[in-house]
Short mmCIF file of C-alpha atoms in Angstrom, two decimals:
data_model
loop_
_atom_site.label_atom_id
_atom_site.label_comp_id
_atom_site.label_asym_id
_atom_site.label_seq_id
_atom_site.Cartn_x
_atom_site.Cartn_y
_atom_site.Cartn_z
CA UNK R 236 -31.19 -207.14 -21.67
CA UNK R 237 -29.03 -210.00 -23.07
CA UNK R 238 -25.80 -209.24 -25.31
CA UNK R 239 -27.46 -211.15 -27.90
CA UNK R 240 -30.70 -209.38 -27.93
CA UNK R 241 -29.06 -206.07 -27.35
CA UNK R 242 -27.32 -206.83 -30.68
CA UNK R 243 -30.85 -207.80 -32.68
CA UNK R 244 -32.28 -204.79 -31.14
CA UNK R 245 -29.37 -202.67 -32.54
CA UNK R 246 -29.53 -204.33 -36.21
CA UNK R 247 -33.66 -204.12 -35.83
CA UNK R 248 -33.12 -199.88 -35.63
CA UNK R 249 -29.70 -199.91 -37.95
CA UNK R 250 -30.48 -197.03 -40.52
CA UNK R 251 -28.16 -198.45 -42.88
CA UNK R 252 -29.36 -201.77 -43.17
CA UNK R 253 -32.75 -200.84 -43.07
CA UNK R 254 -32.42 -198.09 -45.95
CA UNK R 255 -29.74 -200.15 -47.99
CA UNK R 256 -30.47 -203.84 -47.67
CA UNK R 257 -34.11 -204.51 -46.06
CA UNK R 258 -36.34 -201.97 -47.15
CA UNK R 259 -33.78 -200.90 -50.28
CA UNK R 260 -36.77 -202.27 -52.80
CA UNK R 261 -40.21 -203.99 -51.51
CA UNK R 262 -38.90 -208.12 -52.56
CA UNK R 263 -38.47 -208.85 -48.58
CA UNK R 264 -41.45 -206.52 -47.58
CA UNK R 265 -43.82 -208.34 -50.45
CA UNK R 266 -42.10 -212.03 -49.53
CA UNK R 267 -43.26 -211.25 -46.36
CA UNK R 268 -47.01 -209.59 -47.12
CA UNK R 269 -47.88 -212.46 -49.51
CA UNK R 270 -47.58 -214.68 -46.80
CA UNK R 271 -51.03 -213.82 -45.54
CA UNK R 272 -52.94 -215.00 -48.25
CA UNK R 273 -52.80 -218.31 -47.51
CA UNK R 274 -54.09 -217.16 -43.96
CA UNK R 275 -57.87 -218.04 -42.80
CA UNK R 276 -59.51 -216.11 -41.76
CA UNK R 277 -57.80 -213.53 -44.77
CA UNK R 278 -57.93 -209.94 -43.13
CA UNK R 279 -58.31 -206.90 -45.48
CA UNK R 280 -55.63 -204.95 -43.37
CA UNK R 281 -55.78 -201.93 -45.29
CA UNK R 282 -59.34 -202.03 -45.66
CA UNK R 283 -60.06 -202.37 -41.71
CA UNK R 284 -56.95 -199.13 -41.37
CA UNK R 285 -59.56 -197.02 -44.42
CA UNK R 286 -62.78 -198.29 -42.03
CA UNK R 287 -61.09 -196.84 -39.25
CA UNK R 288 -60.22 -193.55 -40.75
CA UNK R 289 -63.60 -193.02 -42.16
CA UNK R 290 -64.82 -190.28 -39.49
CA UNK R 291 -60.98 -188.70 -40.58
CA UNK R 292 -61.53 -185.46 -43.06
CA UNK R 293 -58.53 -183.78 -44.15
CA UNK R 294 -54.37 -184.65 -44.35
CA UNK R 295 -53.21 -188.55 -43.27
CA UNK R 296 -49.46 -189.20 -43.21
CA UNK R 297 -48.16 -192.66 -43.33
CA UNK R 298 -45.10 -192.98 -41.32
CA UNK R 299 -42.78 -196.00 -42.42
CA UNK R 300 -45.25 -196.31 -45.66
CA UNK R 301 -42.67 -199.17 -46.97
CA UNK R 302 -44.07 -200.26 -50.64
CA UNK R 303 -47.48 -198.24 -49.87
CA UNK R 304 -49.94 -200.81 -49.55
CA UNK R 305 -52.00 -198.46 -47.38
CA UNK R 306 -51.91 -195.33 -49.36
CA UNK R 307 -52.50 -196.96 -52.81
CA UNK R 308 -56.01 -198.33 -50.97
CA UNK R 309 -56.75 -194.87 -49.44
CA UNK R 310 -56.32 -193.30 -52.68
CA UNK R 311 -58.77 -195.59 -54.06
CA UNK R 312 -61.48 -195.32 -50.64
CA UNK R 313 -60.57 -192.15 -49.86
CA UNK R 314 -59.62 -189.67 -52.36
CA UNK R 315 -61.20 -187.30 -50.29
CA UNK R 316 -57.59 -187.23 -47.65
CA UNK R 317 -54.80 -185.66 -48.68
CA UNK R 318 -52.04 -188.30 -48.46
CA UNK R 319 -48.31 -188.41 -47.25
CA UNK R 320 -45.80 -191.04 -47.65
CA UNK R 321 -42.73 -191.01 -45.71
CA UNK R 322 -39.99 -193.72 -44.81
CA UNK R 323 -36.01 -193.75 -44.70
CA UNK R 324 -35.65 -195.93 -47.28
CA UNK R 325 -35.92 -193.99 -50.44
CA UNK R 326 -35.68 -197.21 -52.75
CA UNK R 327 -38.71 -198.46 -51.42
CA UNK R 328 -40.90 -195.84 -52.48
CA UNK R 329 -40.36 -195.86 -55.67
CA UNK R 330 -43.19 -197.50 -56.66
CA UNK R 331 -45.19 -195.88 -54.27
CA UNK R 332 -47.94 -192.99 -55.26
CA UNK R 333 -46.71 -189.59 -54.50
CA UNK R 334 -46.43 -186.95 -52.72
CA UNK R 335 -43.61 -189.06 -50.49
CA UNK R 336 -40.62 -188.03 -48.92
CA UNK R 337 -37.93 -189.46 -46.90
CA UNK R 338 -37.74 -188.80 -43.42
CA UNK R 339 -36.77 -190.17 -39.63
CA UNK R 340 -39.86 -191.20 -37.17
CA UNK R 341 -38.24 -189.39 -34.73
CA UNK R 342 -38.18 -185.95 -36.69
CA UNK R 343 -41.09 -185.97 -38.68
CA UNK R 344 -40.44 -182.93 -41.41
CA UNK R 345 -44.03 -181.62 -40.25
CA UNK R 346 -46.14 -179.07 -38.31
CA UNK R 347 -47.43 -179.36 -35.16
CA UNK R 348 -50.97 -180.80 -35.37
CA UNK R 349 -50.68 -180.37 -39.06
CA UNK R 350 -52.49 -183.51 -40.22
CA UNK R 351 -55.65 -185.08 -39.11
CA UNK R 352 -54.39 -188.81 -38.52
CA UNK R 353 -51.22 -190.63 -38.99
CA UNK R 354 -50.00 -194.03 -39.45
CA UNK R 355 -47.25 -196.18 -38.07
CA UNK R 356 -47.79 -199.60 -39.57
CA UNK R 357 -45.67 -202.48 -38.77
CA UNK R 358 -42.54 -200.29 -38.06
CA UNK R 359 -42.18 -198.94 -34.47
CA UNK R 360 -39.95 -201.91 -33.72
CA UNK R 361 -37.75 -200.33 -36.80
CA UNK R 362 -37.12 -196.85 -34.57
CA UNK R 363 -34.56 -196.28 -32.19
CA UNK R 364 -36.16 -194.69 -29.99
CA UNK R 365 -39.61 -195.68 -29.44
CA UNK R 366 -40.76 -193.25 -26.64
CA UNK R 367 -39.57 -190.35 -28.90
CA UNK R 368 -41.54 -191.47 -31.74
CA UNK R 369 -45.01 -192.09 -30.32
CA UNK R 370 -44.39 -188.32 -29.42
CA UNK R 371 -43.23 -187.20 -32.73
CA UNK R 372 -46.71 -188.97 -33.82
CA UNK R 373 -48.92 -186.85 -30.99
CA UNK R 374 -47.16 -183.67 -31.43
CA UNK R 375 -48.32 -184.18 -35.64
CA UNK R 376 -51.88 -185.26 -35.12
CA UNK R 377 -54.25 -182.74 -34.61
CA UNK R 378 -55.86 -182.97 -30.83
CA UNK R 379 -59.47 -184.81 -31.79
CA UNK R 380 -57.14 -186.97 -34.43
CA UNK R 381 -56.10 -190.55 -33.89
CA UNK R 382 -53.43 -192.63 -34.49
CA UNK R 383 -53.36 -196.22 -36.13
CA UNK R 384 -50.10 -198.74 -35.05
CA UNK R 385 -49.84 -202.02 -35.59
CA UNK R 386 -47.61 -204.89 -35.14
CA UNK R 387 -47.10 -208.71 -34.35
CA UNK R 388 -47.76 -210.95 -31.09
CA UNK R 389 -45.00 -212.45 -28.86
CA UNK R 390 -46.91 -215.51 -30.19
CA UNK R 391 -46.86 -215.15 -34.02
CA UNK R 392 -45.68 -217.74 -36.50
CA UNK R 393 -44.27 -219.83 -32.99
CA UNK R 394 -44.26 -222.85 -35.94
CA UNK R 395 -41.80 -220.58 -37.96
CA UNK R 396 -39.31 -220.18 -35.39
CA UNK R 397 -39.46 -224.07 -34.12
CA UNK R 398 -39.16 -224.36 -38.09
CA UNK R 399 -35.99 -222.29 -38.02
CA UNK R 400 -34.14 -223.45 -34.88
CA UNK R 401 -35.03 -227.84 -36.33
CA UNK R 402 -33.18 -226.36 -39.29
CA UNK R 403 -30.67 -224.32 -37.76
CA UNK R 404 -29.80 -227.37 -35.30
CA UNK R 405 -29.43 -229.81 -38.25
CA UNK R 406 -27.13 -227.19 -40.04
CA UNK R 407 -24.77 -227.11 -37.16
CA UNK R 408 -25.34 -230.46 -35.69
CA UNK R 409 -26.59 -229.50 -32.19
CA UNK R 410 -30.18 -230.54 -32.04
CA UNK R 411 -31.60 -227.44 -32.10
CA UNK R 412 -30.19 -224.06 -33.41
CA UNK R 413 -29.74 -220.84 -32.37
CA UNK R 414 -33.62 -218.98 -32.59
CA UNK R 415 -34.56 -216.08 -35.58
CA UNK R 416 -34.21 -212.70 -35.11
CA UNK R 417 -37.40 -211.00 -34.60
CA UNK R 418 -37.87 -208.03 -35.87
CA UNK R 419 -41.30 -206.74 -33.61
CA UNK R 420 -40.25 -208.37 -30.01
CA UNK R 421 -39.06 -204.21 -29.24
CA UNK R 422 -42.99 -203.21 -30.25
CA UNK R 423 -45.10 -206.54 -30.01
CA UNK R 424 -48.82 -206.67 -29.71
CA UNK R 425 -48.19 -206.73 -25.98
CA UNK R 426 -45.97 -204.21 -25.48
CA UNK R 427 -47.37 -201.68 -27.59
CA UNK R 428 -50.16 -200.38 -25.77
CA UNK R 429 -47.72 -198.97 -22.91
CA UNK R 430 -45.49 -197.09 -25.02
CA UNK R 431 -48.74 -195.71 -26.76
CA UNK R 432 -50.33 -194.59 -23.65
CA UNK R 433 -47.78 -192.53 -22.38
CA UNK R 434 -49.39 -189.76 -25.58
CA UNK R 435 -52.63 -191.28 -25.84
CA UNK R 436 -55.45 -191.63 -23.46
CA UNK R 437 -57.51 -194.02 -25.33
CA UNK R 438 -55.84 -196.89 -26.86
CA UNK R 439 -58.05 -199.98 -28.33
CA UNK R 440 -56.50 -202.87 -29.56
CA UNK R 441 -58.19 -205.05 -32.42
CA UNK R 442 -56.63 -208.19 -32.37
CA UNK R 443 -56.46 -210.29 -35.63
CA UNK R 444 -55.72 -213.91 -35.15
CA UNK R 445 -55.45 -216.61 -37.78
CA UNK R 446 -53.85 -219.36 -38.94
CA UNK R 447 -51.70 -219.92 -41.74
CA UNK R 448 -51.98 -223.04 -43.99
CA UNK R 449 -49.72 -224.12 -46.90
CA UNK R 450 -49.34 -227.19 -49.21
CA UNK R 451 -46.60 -225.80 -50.92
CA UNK R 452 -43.38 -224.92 -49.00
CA UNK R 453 -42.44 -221.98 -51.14
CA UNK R 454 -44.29 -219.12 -49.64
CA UNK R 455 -42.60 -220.11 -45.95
CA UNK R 456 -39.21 -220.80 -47.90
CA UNK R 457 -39.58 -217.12 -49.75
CA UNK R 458 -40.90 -215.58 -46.04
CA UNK R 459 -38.41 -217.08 -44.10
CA UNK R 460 -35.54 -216.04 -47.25
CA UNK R 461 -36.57 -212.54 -46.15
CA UNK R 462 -34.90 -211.83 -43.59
CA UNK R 463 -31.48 -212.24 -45.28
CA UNK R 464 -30.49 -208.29 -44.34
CA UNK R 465 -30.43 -210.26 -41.09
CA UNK R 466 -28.39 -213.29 -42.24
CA UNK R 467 -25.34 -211.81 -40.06
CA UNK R 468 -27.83 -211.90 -36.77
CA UNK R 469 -28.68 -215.84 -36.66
CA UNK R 470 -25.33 -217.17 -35.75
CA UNK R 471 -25.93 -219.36 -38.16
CA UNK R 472 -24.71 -220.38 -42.16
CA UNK R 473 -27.93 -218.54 -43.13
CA UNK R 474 -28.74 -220.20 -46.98
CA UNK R 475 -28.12 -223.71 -45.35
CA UNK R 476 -30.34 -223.17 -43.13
CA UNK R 477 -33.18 -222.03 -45.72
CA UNK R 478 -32.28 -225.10 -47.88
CA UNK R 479 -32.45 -227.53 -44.58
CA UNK R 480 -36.31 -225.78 -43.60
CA UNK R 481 -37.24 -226.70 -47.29
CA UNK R 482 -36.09 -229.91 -46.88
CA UNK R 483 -38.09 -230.96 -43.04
CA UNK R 484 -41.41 -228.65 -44.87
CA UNK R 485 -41.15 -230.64 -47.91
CA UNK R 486 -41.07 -233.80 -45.64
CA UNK R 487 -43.57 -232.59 -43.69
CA UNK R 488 -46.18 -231.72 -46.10
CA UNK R 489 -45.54 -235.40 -47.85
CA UNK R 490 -46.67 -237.12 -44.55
CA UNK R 491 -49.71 -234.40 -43.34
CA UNK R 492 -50.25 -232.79 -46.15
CA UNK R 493 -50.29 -229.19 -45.08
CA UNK R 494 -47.41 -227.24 -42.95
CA UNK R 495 -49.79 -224.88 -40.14
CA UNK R 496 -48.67 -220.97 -38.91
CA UNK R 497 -51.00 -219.67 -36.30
CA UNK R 498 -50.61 -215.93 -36.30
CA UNK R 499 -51.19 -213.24 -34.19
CA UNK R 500 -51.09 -209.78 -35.33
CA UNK R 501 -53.23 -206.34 -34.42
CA UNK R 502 -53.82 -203.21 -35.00
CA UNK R 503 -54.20 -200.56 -32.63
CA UNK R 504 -56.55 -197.48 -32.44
CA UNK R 505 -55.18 -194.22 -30.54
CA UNK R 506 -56.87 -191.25 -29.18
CA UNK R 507 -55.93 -188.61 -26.85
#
């Protein structure tokens, strides 16, 4: 491992930042979300998560819940499952339907096989210690219960980050800039399935690939804006950048009419 990436990985688990800057209200988590619905094909993420729970009976907890996206649509399919929230950041859930409760992946404030299925949706890259929590997650889960991860390609948004580092480079006058942090390169798409099946037998992933298509640079501006409890990480004046990518996408949608992201992101299905 690099210095550099040694230090992303670092401010990628940092409790503080997480809890106090990047998850301390859902603005950067919904910047982020929104992103999607200019994606084709569109993906009902939550309701493919609620399809895959459906032969699930009993108590679900949602590890890393963020602003509860998943919950609020399970209480809506499902209010049949007894529901948990939990996630270190206690400004985030606010908003979120109760019961929640804050609490560390790696010690999950519950009994051994005490719920039926659990959750851990775009936020294993958060943990520091990933091995520990995919066990935290099996010790939970009741032995015929599953677990549902998810998380991002190597290969998502590559336009984003050749975006970033045209914008970065122009900032600081070197041709091209220093590249984005990225936040799931610890748990991608790729990696996941190893750390998974070291506690699970049976692990399926469901890939969901699309592509992205604006004619507005606003949603990339307010996506890309979103990683500002990063700023510190991209070695870079981190507003001038942002101003410079509005600039080349405002250029660029003038002569084609339409900036692309093709994305890569999954979900994945666990079973012992």
């Amino acid at each position: 491992m690099t210095e550099l990436s040694a230090a992303h990985d670092a401010a990628v688990t940092d409790r503080a930042r997480l809890a106090g800057s990047a998850y301390n209200s859902d603005r950067d988590l919904a910047a982020r979300q929104s992103l999607y619905q200019w994606q084709t094909p569109r993906y009902d993420l939550p309701g493919l998560v609620a399809e895959q729970l459906s032969g699930v009976h009993g108590r679900v907890v949602d590890v890393g819940c963020g602003n509860g996206k998943f919950i609020q649509r399970l209480r809506q399919d499902r209010p049949d499952l007894a529901l948990l929230g939990l996630d270190i950041a206690r400004g985030i859930l606010a908003g979120v339907p109760g019961p929640v409760a804050v609490a560390e992946a790696t010690r999950l404030p519950l009994v051994t096989e005490g719920v039926d299925a659990a959750l851990a949706l775009h936020m294993l890259y958060h943990v520091p210690d990933i091995p520990r929590t995919v066990r935290e997650l099996s010790r939970v889960v009741a032995r015929d219960g599953l677990v549902i991860a998810s998380s991002n390609s190597d290969r998502d948004k590559a336009a984003l980050d050749d975006l970033w580092q045209r914008a970065a480079g122009d900032v600081l006058g070197t041709g091209r800039g220093p590249a984005r942090i990225s936040l799931s390169a610890r748990f991608s798409l790729e990696k996941a399935p190893a750390f998974l099946g070291e506690e699970f037998g049976r692990v399926e992933t469901i890939e969901l690939p699309g592509t992205i298509t604006v004619h507005d640079p606003e949603p990339v501006i307010a996506y890309m804006a979103s990683y500002r409890a990063w700023a510190d990480q991209h070695d870079v004046p981190f507003d001038a950048t942002i101003e410079r990518a509005r600039t080349i996408l405002v250029d660029h949608i003038a002569r084609h009419r339409a900036f692309e992201v093709t994305c890569l992101g999954g979900i994945l299905v666990c079973r012992r």
